[in-house]
CSV table of N, CA, C and O in Angstrom, one decimal:
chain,number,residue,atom,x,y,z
T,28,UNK,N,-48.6,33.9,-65.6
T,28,UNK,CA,-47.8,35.0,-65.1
T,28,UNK,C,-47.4,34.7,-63.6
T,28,UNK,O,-48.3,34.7,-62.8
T,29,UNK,N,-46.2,34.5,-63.2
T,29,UNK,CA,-46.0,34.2,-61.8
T,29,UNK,C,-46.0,35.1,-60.9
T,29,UNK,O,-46.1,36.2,-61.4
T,30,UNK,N,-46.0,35.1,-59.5
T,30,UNK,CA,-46.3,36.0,-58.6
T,30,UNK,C,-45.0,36.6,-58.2
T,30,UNK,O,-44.0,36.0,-58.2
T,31,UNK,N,-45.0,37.8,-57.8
T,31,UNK,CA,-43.8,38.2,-57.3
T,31,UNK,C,-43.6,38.3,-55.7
T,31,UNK,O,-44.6,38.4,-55.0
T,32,UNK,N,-42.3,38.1,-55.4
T,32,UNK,CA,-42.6,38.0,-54.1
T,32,UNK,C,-41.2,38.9,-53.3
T,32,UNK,O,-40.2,39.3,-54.0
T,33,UNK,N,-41.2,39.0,-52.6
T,33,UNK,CA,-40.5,39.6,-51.8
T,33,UNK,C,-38.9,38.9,-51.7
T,33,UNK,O,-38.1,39.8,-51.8
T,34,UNK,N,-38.5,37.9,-51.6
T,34,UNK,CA,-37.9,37.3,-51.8
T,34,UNK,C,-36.9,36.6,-52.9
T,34,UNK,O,-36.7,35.4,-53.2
T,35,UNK,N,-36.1,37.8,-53.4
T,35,UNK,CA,-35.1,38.0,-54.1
T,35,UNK,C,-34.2,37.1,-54.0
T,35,UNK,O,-34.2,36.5,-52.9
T,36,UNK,N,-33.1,36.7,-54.9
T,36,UNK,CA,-31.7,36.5,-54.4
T,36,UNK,C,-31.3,37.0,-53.6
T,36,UNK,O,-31.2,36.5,-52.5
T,37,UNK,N,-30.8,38.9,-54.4
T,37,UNK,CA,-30.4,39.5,-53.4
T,37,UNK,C,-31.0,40.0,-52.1
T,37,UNK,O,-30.4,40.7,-51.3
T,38,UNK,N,-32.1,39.6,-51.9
T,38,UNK,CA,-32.5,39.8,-50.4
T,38,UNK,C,-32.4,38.4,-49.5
T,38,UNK,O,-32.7,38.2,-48.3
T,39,UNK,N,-32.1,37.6,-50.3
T,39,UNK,CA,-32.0,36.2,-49.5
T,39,UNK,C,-30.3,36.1,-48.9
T,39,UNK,O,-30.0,35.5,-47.9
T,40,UNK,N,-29.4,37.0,-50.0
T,40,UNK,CA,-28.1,37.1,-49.4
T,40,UNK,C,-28.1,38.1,-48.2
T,40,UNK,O,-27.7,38.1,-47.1
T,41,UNK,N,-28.9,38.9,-48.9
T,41,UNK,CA,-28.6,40.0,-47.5
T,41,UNK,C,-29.1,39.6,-46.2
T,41,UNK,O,-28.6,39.9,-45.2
T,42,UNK,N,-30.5,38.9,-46.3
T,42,UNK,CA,-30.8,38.2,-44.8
T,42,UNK,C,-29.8,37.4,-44.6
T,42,UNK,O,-29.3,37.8,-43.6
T,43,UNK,N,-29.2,36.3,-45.0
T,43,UNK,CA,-28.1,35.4,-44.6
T,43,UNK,C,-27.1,36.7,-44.4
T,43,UNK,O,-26.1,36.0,-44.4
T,44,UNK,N,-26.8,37.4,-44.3
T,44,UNK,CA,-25.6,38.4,-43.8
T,44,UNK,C,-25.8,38.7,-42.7
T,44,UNK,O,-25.2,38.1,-41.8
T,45,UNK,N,-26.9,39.7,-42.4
T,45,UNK,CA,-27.7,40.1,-41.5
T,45,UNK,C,-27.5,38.9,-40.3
T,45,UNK,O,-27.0,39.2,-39.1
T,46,UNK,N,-27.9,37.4,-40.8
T,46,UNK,CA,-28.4,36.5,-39.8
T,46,UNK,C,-26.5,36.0,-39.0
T,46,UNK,O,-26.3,35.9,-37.8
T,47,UNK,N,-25.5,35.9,-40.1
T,47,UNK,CA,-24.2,35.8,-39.6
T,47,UNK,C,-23.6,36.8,-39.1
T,47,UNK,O,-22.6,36.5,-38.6
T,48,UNK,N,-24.1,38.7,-39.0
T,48,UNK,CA,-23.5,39.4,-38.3
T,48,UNK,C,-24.4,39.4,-36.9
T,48,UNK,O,-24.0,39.7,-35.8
T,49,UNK,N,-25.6,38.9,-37.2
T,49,UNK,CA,-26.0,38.9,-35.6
T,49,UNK,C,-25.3,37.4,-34.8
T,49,UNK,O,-25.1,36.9,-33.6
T,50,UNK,N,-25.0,37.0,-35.7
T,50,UNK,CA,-24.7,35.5,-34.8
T,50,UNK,C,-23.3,35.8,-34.5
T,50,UNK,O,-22.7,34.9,-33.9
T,51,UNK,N,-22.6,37.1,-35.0
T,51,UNK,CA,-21.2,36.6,-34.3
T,51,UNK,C,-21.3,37.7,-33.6
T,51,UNK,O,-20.4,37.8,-32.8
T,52,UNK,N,-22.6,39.2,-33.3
T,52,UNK,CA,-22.4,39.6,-31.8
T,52,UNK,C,-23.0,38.6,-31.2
T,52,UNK,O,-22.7,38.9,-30.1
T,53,UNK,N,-23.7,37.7,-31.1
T,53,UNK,CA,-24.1,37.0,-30.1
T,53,UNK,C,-23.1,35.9,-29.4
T,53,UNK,O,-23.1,35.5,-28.3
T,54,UNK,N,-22.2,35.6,-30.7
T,54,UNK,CA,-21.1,34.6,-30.1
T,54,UNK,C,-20.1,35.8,-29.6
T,54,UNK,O,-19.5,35.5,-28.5
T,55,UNK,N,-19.9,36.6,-30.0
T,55,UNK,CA,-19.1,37.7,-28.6
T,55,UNK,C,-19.6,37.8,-27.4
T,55,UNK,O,-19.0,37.7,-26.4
T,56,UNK,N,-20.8,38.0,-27.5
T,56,UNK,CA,-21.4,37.8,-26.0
T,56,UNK,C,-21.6,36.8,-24.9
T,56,UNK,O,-21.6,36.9,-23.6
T,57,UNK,N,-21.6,35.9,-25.8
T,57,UNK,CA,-21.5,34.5,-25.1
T,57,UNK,C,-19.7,34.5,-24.8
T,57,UNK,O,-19.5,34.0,-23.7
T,58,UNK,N,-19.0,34.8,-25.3
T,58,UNK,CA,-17.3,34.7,-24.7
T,58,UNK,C,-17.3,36.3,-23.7
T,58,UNK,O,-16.6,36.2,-22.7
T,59,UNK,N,-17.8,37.2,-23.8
T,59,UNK,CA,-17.8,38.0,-22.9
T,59,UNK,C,-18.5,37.6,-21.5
T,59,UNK,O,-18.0,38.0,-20.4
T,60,UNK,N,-19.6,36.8,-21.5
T,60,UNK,CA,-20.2,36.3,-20.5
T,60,UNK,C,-19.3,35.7,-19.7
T,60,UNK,O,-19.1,35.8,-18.5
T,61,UNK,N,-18.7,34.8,-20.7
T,61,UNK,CA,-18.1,33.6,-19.9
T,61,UNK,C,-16.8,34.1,-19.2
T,61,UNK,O,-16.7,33.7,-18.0
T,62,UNK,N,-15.6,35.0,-19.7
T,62,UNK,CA,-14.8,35.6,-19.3
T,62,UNK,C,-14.9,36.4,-18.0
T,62,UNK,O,-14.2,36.2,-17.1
T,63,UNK,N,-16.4,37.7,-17.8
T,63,UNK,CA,-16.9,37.7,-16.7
T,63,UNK,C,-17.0,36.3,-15.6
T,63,UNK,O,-16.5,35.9,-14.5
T,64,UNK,N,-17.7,35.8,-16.3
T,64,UNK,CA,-18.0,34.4,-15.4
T,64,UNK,C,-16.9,34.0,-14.3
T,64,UNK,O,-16.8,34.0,-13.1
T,65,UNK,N,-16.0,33.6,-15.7
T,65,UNK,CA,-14.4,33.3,-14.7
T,65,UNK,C,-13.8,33.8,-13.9
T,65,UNK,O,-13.2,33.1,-13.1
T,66,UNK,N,-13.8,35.1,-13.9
T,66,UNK,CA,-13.3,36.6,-13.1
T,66,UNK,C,-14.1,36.1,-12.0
T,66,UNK,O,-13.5,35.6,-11.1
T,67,UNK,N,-15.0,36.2,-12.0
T,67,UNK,CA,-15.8,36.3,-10.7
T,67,UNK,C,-15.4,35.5,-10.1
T,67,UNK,O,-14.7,35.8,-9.1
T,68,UNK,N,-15.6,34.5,-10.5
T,68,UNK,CA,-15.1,33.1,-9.9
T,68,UNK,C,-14.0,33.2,-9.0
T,68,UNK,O,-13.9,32.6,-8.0
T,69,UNK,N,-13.2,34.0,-9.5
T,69,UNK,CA,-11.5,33.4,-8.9
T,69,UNK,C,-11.8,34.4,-7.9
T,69,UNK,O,-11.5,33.9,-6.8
T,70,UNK,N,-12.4,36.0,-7.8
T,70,UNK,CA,-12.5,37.2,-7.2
T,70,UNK,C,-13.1,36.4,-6.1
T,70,UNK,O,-12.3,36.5,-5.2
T,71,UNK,N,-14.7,35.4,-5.5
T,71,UNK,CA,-14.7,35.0,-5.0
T,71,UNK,C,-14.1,34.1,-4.2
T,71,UNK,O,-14.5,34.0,-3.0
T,72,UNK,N,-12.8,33.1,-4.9
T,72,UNK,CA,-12.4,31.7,-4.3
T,72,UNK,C,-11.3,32.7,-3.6
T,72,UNK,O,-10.8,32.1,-2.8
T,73,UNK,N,-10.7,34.4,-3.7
T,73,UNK,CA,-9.5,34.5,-3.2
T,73,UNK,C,-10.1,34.8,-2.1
T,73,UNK,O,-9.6,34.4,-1.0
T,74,UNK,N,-11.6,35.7,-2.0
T,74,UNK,CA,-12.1,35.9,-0.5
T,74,UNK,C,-12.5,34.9,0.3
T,74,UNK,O,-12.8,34.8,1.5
T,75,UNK,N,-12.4,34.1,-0.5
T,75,UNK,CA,-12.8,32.9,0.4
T,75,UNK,C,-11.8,32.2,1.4
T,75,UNK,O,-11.9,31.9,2.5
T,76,UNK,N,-10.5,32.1,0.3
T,76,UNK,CA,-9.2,31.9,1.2
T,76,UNK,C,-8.7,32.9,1.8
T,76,UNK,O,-8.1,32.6,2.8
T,77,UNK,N,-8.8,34.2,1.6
T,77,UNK,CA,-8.4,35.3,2.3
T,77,UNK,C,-9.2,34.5,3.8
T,77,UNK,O,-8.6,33.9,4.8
T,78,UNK,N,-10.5,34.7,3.6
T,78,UNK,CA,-11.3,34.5,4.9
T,78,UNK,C,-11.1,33.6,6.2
T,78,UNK,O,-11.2,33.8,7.4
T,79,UNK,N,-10.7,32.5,5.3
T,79,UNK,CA,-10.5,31.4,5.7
T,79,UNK,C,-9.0,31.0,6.7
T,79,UNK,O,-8.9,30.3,7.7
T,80,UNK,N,-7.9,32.0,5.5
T,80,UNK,CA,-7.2,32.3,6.2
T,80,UNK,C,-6.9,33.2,7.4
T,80,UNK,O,-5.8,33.1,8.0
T,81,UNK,N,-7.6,34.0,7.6
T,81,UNK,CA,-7.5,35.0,8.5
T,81,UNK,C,-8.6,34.9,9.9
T,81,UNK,O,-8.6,35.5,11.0
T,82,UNK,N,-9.5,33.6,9.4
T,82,UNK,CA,-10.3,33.2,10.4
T,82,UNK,C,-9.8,33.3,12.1
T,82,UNK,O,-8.6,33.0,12.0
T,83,UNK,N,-10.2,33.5,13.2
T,83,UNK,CA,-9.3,33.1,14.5
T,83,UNK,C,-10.7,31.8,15.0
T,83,UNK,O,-10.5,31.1,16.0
């Protein structure tokens, strides 16, 4: 008599679902990161030339 186990088909599909909807908010996050990232960046290099330029 074999053992039963938790581990269905269908719970093997639905973990693999589960695991690809968290992996594409996490790949949104990681492009939301990075978009911030860039922003900053430039919001920084303009103060910097503002500064720079306005230096006496």
């Amino acid at each position: 008599m074999p053992e039963e186990t938790s581990e269905t088909p269908d719970s093997l599909d639905n973990l693999e679902q589960r695991r690809l909807a968290q992996e594409t908010k996490d790949e949104r996050k990681v492009w939301y990161f990075l978009g911030y990232f860039l922003f900053g960046i430039h919001i920084v290099a303009f103060v910097m030339i503002y500064a720079v330029r306005h230096a006496k």
